[in-house]
Coordinates of C-alpha atoms in Angstrom, one line a residue:
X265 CA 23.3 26.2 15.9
X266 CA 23.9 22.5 15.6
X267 CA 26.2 22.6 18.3
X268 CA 23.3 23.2 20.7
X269 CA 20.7 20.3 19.3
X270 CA 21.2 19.0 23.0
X271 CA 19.9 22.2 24.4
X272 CA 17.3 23.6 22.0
X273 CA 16.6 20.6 19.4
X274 CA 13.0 19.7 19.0
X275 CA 14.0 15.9 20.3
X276 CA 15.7 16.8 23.3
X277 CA 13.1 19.3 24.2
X278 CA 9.7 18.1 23.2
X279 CA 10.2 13.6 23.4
X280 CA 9.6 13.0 26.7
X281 CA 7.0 16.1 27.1
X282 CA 5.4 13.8 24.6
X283 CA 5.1 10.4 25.7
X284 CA 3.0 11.8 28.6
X285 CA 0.2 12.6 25.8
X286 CA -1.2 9.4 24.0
X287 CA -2.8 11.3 21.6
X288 CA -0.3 14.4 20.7
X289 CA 2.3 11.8 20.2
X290 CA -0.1 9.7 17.8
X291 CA -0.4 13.1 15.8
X292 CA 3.5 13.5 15.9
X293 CA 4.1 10.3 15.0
X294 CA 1.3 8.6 13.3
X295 CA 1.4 5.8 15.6
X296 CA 0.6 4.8 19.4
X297 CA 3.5 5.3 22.4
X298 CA 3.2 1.4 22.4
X299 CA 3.7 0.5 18.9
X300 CA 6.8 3.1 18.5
X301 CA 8.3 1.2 21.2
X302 CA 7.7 -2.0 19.5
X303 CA 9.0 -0.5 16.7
X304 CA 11.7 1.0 18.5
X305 CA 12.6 -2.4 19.6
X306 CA 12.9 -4.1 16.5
X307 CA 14.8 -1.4 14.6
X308 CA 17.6 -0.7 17.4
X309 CA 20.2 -3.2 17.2
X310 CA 20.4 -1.5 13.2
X311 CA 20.3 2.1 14.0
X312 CA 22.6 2.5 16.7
X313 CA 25.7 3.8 16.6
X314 CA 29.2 3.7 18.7
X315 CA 29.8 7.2 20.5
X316 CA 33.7 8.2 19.5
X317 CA 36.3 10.7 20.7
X318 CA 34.9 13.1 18.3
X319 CA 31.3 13.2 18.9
X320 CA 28.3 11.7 20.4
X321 CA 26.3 9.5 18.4
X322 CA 22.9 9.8 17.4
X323 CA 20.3 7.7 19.0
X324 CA 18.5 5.3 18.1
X325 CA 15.5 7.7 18.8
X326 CA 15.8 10.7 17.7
X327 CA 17.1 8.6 13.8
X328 CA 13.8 6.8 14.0
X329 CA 11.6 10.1 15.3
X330 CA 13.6 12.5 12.8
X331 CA 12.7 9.4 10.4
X332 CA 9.0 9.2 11.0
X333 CA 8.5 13.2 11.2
X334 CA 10.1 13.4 7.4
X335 CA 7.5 10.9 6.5
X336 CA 4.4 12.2 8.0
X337 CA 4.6 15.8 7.2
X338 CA 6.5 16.1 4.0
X339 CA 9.0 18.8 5.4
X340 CA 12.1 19.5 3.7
X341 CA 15.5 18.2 5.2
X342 CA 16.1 22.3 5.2
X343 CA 13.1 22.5 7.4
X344 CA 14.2 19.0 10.1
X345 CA 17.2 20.8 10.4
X346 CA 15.9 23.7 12.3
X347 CA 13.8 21.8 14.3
X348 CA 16.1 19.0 15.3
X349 CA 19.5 21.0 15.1
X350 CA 21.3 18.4 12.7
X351 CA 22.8 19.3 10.1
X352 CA 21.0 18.9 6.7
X353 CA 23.7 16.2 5.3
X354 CA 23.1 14.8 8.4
X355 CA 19.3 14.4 8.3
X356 CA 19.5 13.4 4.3
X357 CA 21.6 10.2 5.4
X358 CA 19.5 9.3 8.7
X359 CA 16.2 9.3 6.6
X360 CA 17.9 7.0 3.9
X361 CA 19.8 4.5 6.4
X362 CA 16.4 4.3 8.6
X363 CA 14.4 3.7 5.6
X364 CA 16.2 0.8 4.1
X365 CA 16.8 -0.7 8.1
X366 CA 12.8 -0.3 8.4
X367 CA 12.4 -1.9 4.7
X368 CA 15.1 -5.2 5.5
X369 CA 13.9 -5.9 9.1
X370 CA 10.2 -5.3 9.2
X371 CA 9.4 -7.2 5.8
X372 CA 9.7 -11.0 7.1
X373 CA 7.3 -10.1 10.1
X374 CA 4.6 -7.6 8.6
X375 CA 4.9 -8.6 4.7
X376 CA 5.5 -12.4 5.2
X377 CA 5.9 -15.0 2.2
X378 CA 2.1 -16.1 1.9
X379 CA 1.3 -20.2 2.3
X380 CA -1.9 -21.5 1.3
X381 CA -3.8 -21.4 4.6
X382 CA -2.9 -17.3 4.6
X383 CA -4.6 -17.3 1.1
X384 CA -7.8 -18.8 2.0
X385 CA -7.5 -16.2 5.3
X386 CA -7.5 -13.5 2.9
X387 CA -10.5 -14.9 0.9
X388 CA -12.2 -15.3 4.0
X389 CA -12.1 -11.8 4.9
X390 CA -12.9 -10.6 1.5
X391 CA -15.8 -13.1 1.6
X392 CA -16.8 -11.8 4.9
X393 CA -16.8 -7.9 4.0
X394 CA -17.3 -7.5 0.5
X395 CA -19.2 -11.2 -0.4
X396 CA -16.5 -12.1 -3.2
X397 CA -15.6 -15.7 -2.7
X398 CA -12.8 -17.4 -3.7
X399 CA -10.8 -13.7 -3.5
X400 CA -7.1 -13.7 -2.9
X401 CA -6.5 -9.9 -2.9
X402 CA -7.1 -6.7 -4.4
X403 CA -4.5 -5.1 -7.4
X404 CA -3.6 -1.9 -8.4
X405 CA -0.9 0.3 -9.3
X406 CA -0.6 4.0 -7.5
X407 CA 1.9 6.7 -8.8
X408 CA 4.1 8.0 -6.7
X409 CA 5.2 11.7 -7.3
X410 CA 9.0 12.1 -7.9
X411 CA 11.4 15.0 -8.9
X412 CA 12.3 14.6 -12.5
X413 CA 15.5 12.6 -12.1
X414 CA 18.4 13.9 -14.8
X415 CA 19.0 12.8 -18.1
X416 CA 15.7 10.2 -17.6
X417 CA 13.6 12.0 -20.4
X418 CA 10.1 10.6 -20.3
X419 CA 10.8 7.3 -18.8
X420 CA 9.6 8.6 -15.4
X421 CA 6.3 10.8 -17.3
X422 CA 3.0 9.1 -16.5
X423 CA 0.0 9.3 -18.2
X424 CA -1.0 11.6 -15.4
X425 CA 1.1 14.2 -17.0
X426 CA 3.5 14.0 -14.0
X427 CA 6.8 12.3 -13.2
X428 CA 6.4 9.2 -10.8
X429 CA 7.4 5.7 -9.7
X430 CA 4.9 3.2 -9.4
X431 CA 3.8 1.3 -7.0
X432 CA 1.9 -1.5 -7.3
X433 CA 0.3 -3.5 -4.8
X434 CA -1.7 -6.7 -3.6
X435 CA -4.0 -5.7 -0.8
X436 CA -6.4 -7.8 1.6
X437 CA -9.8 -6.8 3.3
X438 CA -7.8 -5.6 6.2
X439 CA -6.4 -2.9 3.5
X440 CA -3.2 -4.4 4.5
X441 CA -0.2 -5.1 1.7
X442 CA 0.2 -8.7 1.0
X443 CA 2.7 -8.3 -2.1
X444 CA 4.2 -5.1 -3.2
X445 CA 6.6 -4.3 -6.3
X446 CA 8.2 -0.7 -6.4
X447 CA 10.2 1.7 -8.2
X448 CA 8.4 0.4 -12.0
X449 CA 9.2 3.7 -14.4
X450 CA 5.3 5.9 -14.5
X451 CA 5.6 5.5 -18.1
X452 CA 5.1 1.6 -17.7
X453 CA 1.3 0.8 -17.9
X454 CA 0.4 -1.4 -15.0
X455 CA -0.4 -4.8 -16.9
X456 CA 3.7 -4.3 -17.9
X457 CA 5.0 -3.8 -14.7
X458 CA 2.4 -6.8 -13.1
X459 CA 3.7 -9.1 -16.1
X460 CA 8.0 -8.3 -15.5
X461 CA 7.0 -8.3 -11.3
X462 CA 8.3 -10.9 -9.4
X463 CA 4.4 -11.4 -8.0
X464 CA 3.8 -12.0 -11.6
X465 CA 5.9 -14.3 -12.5
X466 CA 5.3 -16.3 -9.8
X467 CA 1.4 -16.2 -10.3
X468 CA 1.5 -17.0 -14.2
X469 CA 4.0 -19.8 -13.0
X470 CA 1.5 -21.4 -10.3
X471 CA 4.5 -20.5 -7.6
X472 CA 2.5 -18.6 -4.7
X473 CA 1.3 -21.3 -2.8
X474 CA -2.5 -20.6 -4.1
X475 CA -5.1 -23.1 -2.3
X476 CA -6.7 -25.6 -5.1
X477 CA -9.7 -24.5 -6.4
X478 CA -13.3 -24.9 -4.7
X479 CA -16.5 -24.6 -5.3
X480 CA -18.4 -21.2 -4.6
X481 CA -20.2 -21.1 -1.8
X482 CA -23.8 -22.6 -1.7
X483 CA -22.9 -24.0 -5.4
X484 CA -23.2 -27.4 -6.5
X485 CA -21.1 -25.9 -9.8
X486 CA -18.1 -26.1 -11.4
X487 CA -14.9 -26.0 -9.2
X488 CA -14.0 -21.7 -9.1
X489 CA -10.2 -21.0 -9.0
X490 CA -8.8 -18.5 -6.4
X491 CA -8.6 -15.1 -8.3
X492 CA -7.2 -11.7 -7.9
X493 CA -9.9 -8.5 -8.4
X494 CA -8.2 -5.7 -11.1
X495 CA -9.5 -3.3 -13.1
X496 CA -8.8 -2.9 -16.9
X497 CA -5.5 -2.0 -16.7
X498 CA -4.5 -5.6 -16.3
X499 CA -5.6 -8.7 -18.3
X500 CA -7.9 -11.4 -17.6
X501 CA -6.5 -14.4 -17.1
X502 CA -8.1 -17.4 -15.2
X503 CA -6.7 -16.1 -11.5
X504 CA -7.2 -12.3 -13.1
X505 CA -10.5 -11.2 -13.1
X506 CA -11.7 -7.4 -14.2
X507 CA -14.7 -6.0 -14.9
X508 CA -16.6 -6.1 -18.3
X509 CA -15.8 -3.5 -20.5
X510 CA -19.0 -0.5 -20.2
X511 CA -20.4 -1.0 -23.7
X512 CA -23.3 -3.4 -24.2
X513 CA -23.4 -4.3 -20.5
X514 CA -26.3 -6.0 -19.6
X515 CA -27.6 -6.8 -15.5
X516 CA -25.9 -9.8 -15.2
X517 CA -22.3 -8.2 -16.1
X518 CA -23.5 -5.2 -14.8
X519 CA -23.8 -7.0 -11.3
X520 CA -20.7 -8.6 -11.8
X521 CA -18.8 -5.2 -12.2
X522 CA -20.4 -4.1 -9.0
X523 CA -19.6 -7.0 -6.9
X524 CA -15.9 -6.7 -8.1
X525 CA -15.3 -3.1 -7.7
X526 CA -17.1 -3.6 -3.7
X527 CA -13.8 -6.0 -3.5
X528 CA -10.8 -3.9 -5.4
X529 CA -12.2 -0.9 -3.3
X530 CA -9.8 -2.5 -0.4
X531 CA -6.9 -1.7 -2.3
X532 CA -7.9 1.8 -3.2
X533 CA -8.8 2.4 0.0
X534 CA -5.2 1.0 1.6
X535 CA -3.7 3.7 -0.9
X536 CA -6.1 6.6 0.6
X537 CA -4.9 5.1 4.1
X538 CA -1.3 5.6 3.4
X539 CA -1.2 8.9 1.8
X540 CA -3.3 9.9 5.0
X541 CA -0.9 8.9 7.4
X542 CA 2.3 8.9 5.6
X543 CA 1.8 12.7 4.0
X544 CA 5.0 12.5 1.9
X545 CA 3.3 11.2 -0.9
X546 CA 0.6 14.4 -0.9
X547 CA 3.7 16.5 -2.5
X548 CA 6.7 15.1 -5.4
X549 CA 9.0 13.4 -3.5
X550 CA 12.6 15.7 -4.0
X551 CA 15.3 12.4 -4.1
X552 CA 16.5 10.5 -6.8
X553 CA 14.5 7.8 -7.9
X554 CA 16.7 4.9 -5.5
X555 CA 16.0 7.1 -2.4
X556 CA 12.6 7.7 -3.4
X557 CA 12.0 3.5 -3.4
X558 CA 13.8 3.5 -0.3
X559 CA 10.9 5.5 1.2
X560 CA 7.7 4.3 -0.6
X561 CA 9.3 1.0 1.2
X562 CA 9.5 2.1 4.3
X563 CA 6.3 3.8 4.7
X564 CA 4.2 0.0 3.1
X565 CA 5.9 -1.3 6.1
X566 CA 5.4 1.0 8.9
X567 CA 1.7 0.8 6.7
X568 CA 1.5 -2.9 7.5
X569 CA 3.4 -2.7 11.2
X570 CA 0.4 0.3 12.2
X571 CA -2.1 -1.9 10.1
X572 CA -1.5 -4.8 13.0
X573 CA -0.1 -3.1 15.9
X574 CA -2.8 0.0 16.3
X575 CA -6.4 -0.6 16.0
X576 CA -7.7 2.1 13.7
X577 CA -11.6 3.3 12.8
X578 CA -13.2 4.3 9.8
X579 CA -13.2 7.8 11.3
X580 CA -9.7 7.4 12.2
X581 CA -8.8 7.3 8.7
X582 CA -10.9 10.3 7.4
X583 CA -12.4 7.8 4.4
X584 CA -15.4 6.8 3.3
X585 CA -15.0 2.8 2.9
X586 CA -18.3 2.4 1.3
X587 CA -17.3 4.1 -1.8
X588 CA -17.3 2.7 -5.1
X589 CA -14.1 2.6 -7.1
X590 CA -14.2 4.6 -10.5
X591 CA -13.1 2.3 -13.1
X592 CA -10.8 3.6 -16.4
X593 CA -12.3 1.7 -19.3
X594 CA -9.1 3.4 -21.9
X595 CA -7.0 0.6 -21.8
X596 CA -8.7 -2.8 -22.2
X597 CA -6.6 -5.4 -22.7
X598 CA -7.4 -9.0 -24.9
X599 CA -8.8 -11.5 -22.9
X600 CA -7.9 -15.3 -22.7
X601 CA -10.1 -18.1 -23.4
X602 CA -9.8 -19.5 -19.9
X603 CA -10.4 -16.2 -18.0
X604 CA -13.5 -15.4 -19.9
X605 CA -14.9 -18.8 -19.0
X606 CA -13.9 -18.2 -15.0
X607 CA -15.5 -14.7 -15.0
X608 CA -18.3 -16.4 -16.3
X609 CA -18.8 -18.5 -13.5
X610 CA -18.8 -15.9 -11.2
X611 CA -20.9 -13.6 -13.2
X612 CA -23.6 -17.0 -13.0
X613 CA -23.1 -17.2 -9.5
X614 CA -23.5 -13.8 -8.6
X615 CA -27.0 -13.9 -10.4
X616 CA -27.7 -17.4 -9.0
X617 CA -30.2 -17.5 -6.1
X618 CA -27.0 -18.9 -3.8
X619 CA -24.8 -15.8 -4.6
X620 CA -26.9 -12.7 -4.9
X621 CA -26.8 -9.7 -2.8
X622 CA -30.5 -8.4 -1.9
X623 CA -30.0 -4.5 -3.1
X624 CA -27.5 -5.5 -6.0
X625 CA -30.0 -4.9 -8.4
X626 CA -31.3 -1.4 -6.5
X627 CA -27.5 -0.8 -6.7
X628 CA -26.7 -1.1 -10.2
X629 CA -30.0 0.4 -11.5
X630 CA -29.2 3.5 -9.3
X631 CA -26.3 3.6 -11.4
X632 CA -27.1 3.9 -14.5

């Protein structure tokens, strides 16, 4: 059966059929003819291979189609085998390779190292869409469904009741990934994983290039530092801020807790736009958990690389962007001194006549 891939495999028999239909090949491979061959171009040098005596080498291609078609349906390397007439071993070690290539050469140009004047980009755009100033991104952790790996007892058992990785992640208002860290154990609770992350470390170390703080908009006020929007999983720190916990809330935290959650919706969101597209995440993920990182990578860049390379729609993605985000109150954390008094200020300033919304108040009074 193999030997007649070149004959009767799905890649030699349906690719070029394909490229004459924009949209059919958007729906094979979640992403525009044009942006697969920009794609294309940056990955080939990595996956091609030298034809030898033996046999023919795969191409370039089909790796990256085969690639793409495990990642947006969730089939089985069983099932790739009978479309695509390579053998299963075969398939299991193209998906890996491609995935790591896509992870090491997309990174520097989709997921750059952020410099200050990238920063106050990103809190533009969240000022512009969701009226948070001074917002650098949105943070959250989302558990990725794994096959229990051996001998791991419940280091990999979430909270969820599942086994998972975690990946955590730094979104802007373009639901694009700034800063990821992947592969944390589910049994870590997210404020552990952000505190041992690399993003972490450099943000309680005043190492990511943040702009210097600046006064809200409209405010004659204090100087407002450049902060991150959580929920209570994390702690508040002064460039940390999450919502006030639900008991004894009055309007003015009340309104503070709406105005936050219209900005971590963005990350939220990004995760409903990735499962979407990239459907092996709807199902457990059957590789160990190294392979499993490999692809959680490769899908937050091909994210990203879609994210800037293919305009998309709200109806494109199938989601309702004006939702709220449903905050889990279970596992508040002790605040600091400092990060009180910064949530403060924008709690003041979101009440202030300079920094109020017009239906915040209908909004949070509809809540209740």
């Amino acid at each position: 059966m193999v030997a007649q891939r070149y004959q009767k495999g799905q890649f030699h028999k349906l690719y070029t059929d394909l490229r004459q239909d924009a949209s059919k090949f958007k729906s094979y491979c979640r992403m525009s003819i044009a942006t697969f061959d920009q794609l294309l171009v940056c990955l080939h040098p990595h996956l091609t291979f030298v034809d030898t005596s033996m046999r023919r080498s795969i191409s370039a291609e089909q790796r990256l189609l085969v690639t793409l078609r495990f990642l947006a349906t969730r089939n089985s390397f069983a099932s790739l085998h009978f479309e695509f007439l390579l053998g299963i071993s075969s398939i299991s070690g193209i998906v890996s390779h491609t995935c790591k290539v896509i992870w090491q050469h997309l990174r520097e140009a989709v997921m750059p190292t952020l410099t200050a004047a990238d920063w106050l980009r990103i809190a533009d755009g969240f000022y512009q869409s969701a009226q948070f100033p001074n917002c650098i991104g949105a943070l959250d952790g989302k558990h990725i469904r794994v096959k229990k790996p051996p001998h791991s007892g419940s280091r990999y058992f979430n909270y969820k009741q599942y086994f998972s990785v975690v990946l955590m992640a730094l979104a802007d208002s373009n639901y694009k990934f700034a800063i990821v860290d992947i592969g944390a154990y589910g049994s870590t609770s997210d404020s552990r994983i952000f505190c041992a992350s690399r993003m972490g470390e450099r943000l309680c170390q005043n190492q990511l290039a943040l702009p210097e703080p600046s006064r809200l908009p409209g405010s004659a006020g204090p100087l407002a530092p450049f902060v991150i929007v959580s929920d209570e999983g994390f702690a508040l720190s002064p460039h940390m801020m999450r919502p006030f916990l639900r008991r004894d809330l009055d309007d003015h935290k009340r309104i503070f807790n709406y105005r936050l959650t219209r900005a971590l919706r963005y990350v939220e969101c990004a995760f409903g736009i990735l499962s979407s597209k990239w459907r092996v995440f709807q199902s457990s993920i059957q590789m160990n958990p190294d392979n499993a990182t490999l692809v959680i990578q490769a899908c937050v860049m091909l994210h990203n690389f879609t994210r800037i390379h293919d305009a998309s729609t709200d109806a494109d993605l199938g989601l309702n962007m004006t939702s709220s985000v449903s905050l889990d109150l279970s596992r508040p954390g002790r605040p600091g001194t400092a990060g009180l008094a910064v949530r403060e200020l924008f709690a003041d300033y979101f009440c202030s006549p300079e920094g109020a919304l017009s239906w915040q108040l209908d909004a949070i009074r509809g809540s209740r």
